[in-house]
Coordinates of C-alpha atoms in Angstrom, one line a residue:
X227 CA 142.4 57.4 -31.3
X228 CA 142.6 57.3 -35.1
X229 CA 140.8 56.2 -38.0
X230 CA 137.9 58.2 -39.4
X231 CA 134.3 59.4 -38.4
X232 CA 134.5 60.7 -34.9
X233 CA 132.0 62.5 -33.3
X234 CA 133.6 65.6 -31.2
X235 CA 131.3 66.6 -28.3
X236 CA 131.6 70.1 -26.3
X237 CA 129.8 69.6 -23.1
X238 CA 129.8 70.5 -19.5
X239 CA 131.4 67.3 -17.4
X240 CA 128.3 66.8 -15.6
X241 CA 125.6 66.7 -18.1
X242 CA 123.3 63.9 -17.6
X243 CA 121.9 64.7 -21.7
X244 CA 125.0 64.5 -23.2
X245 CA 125.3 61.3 -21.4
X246 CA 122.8 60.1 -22.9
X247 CA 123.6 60.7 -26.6
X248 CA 127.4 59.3 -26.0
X249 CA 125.6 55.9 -24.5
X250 CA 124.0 56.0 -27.7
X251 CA 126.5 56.7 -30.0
X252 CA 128.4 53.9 -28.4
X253 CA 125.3 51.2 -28.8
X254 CA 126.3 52.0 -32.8
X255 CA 130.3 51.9 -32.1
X256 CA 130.8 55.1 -33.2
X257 CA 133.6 56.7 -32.2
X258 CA 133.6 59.8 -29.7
X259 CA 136.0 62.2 -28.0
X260 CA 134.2 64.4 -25.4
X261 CA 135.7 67.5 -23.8
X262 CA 135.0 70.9 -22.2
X263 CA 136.1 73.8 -22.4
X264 CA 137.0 73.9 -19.0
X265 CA 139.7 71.9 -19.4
X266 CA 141.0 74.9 -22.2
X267 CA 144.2 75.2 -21.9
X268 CA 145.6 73.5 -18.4
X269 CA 144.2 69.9 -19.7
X270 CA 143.4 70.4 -23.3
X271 CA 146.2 70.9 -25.4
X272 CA 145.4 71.6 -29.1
X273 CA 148.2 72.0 -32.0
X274 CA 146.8 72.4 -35.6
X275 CA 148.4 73.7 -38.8
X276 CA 146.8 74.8 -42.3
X277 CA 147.8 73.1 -44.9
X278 CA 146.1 73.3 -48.2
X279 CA 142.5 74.5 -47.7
X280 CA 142.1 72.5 -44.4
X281 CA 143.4 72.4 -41.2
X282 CA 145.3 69.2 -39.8
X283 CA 146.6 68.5 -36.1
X284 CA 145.3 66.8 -33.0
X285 CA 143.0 67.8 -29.6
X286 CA 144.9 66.0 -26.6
X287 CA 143.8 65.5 -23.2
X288 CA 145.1 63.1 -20.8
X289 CA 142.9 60.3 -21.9
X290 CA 143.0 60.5 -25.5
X291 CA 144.4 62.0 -28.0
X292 CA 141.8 63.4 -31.5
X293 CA 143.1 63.6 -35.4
X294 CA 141.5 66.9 -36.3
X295 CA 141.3 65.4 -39.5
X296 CA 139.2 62.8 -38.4
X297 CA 136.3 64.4 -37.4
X298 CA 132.7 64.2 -39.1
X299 CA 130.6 65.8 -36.6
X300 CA 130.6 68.3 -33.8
X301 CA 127.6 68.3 -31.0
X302 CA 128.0 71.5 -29.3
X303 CA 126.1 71.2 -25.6
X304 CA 126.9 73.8 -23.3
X305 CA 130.4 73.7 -22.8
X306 CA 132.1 75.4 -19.6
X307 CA 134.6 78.4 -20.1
X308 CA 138.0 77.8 -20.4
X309 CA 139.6 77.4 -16.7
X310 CA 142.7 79.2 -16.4
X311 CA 145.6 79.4 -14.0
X312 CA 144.7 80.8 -10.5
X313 CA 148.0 83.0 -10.8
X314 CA 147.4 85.2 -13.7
X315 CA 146.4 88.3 -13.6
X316 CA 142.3 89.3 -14.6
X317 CA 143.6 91.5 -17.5
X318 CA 145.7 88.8 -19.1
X319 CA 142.6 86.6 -18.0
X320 CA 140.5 88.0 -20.4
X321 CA 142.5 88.3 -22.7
X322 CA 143.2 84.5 -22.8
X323 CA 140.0 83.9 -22.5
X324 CA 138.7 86.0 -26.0
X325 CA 141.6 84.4 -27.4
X326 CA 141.0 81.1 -26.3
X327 CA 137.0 81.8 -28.1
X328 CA 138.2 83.2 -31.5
X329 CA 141.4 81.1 -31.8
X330 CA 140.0 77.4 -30.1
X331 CA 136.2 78.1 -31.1
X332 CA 137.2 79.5 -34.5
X333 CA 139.7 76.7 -35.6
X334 CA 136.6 74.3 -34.7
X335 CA 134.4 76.3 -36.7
X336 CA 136.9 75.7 -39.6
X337 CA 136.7 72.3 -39.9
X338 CA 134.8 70.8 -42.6
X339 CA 131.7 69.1 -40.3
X340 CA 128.4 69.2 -39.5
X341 CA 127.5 70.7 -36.2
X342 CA 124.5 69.8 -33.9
X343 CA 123.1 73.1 -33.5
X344 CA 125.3 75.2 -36.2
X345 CA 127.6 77.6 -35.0
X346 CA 125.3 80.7 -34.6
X347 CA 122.8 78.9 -34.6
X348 CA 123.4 77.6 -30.7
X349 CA 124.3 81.1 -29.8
X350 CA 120.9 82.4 -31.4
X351 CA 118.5 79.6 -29.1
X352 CA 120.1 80.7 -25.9
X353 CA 117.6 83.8 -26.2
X354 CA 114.8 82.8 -24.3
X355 CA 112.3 85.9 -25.8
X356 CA 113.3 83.9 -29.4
X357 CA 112.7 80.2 -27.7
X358 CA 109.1 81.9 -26.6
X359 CA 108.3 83.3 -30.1
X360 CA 109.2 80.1 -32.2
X361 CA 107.5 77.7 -29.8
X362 CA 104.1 79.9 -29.7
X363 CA 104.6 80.1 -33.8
X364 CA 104.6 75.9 -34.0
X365 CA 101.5 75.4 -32.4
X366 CA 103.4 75.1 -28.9
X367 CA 102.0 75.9 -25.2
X368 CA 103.7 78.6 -24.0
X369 CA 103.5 80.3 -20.7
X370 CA 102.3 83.6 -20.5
X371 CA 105.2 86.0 -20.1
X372 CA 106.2 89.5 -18.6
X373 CA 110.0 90.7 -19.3
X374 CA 110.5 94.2 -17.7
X375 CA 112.6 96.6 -15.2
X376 CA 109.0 97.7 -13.7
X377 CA 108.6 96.9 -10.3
X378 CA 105.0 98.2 -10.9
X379 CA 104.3 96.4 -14.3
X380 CA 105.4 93.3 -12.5
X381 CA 103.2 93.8 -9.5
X382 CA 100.5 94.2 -12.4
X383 CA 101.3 91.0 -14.4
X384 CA 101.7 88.9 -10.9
X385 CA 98.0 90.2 -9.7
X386 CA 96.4 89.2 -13.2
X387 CA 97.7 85.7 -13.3
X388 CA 95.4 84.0 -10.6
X389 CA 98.1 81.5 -9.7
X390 CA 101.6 80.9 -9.4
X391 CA 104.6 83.3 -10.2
X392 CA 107.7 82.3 -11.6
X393 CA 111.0 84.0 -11.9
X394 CA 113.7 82.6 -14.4
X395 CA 117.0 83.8 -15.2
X396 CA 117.2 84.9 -19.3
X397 CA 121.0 82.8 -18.9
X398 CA 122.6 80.2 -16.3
X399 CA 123.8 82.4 -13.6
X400 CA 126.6 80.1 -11.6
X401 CA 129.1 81.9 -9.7
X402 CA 130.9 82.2 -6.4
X403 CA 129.6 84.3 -3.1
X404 CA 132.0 85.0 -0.4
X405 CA 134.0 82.2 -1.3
X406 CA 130.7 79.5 -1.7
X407 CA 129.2 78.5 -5.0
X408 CA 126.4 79.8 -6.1
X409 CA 123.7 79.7 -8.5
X410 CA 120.1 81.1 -9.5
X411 CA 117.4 78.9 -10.9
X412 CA 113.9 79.3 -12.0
X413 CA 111.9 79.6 -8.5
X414 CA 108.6 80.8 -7.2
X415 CA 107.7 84.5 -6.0
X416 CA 105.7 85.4 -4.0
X417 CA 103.2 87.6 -6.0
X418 CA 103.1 90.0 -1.8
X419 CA 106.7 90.0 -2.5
X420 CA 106.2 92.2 -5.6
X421 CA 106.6 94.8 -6.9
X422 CA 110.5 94.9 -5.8
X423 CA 113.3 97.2 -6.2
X424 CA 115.7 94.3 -7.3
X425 CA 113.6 94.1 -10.9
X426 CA 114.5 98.1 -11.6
X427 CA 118.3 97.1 -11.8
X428 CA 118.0 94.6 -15.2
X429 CA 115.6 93.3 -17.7
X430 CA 114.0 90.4 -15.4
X431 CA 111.9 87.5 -17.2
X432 CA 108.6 86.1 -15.0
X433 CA 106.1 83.9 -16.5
X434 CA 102.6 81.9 -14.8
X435 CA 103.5 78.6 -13.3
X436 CA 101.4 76.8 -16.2
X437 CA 100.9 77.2 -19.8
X438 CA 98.3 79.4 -20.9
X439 CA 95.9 77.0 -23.4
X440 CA 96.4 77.5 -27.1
X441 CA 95.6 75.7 -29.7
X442 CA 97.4 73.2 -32.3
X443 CA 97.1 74.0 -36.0

């Protein structure tokens, strides 16, 4: 892959969005190299160099190969963490891994792009008590919301919504139990269910199964 004007994409393999925008930036034959993080560092090899004021070197994977130089635009989607070798150790693990974020993330950082968000900027949107404030402040519906460690307060909220209860994780929780994978989505409680020890152990997020009306303008 050379030549100029590439689009660099960070994404999750299976990301059905992301699919979506590369289908489009294909319709207009722009050219694209995709990857994720996951693939950091057993099937992503990266080798880059400063020279000058910029840096220059190539992202390879076992499909293509990326100019550094060449790229014009980064859209930053939710990539995976890097995957490391089963073998090593959890210290050296973690250490990898921050390196892997300030060395890998930074260098990208470095180049002279646009980015789709900006860097900070994606990091800032994944709060959802932010996402609740900016929608309400546009004119948006927004469900009403209870974030809390009070079993009690939450037995409160549930009782004075009149309808469905909805529990939703602040951030995607994906993980492995007892050797199955698992992960938590936003579901339905039960309001009888409430108020529950589980909520006294972190700051938990329910909201009404609806949008509260509000008004435009």
């Amino acid at each position: 892959m050379t030549g100029a004007g590439h689009v660099l994409i960070l994404a999750g393999r299976f990301d059905p969005t992301c699919d979506l925008v590369v289908e489009e930036l294909n319709r207009r034959a722009v050219p694209v190299f995709r990857a994720d993080m996951a693939e950091f560092p057993l099937r992503l090899a990266l080798a880059a160099s400063l020279s000058g004021d910029r840096w220059h070197g190539t992202l390879r994977n076992d499909r293509r190969t990326l100019d550094l130089g060449s790229v014009l635009s980064v859209y930053y989607r939710r990539p995976s963490r890097p995957t490391f070798p089963e073998q090593m150790a959890a210290e050296a693990r973690k250490v990898a891994e921050t390196e892997a974020r300030w060395g890998f993330g930074g260098l990208l950082t470095a180049l002279p792009c646009r980015w789709l968000p900006p860097p900070g900027r994606a990091a800032d949107a994944e709060y959802k008590p932010l996402q609740l404030r900016v929608a309400a402040g546009v004119g948006l519906n927004v469900p009403r919301t209870l974030i809390t460690n009070d079993p009690d307060a939450a037995k409160d909220f549930a009782d004075s919504l009149g309808g469905p209860l909805v529990y939703k994780p602040f951030f995607h929780v994906r993980g492995t139990v007892r050797g199955q994978t698992a992960a938590v989505y936003a579901s339905i409680v039960d309001p009888e269910d409430l108020p529950h020890a589980d909520i006294a152990t972190t700051a938990t997020c329910s909201r009404s199964g609806y949008p509260r009306p509000t008004r435009c303008g």
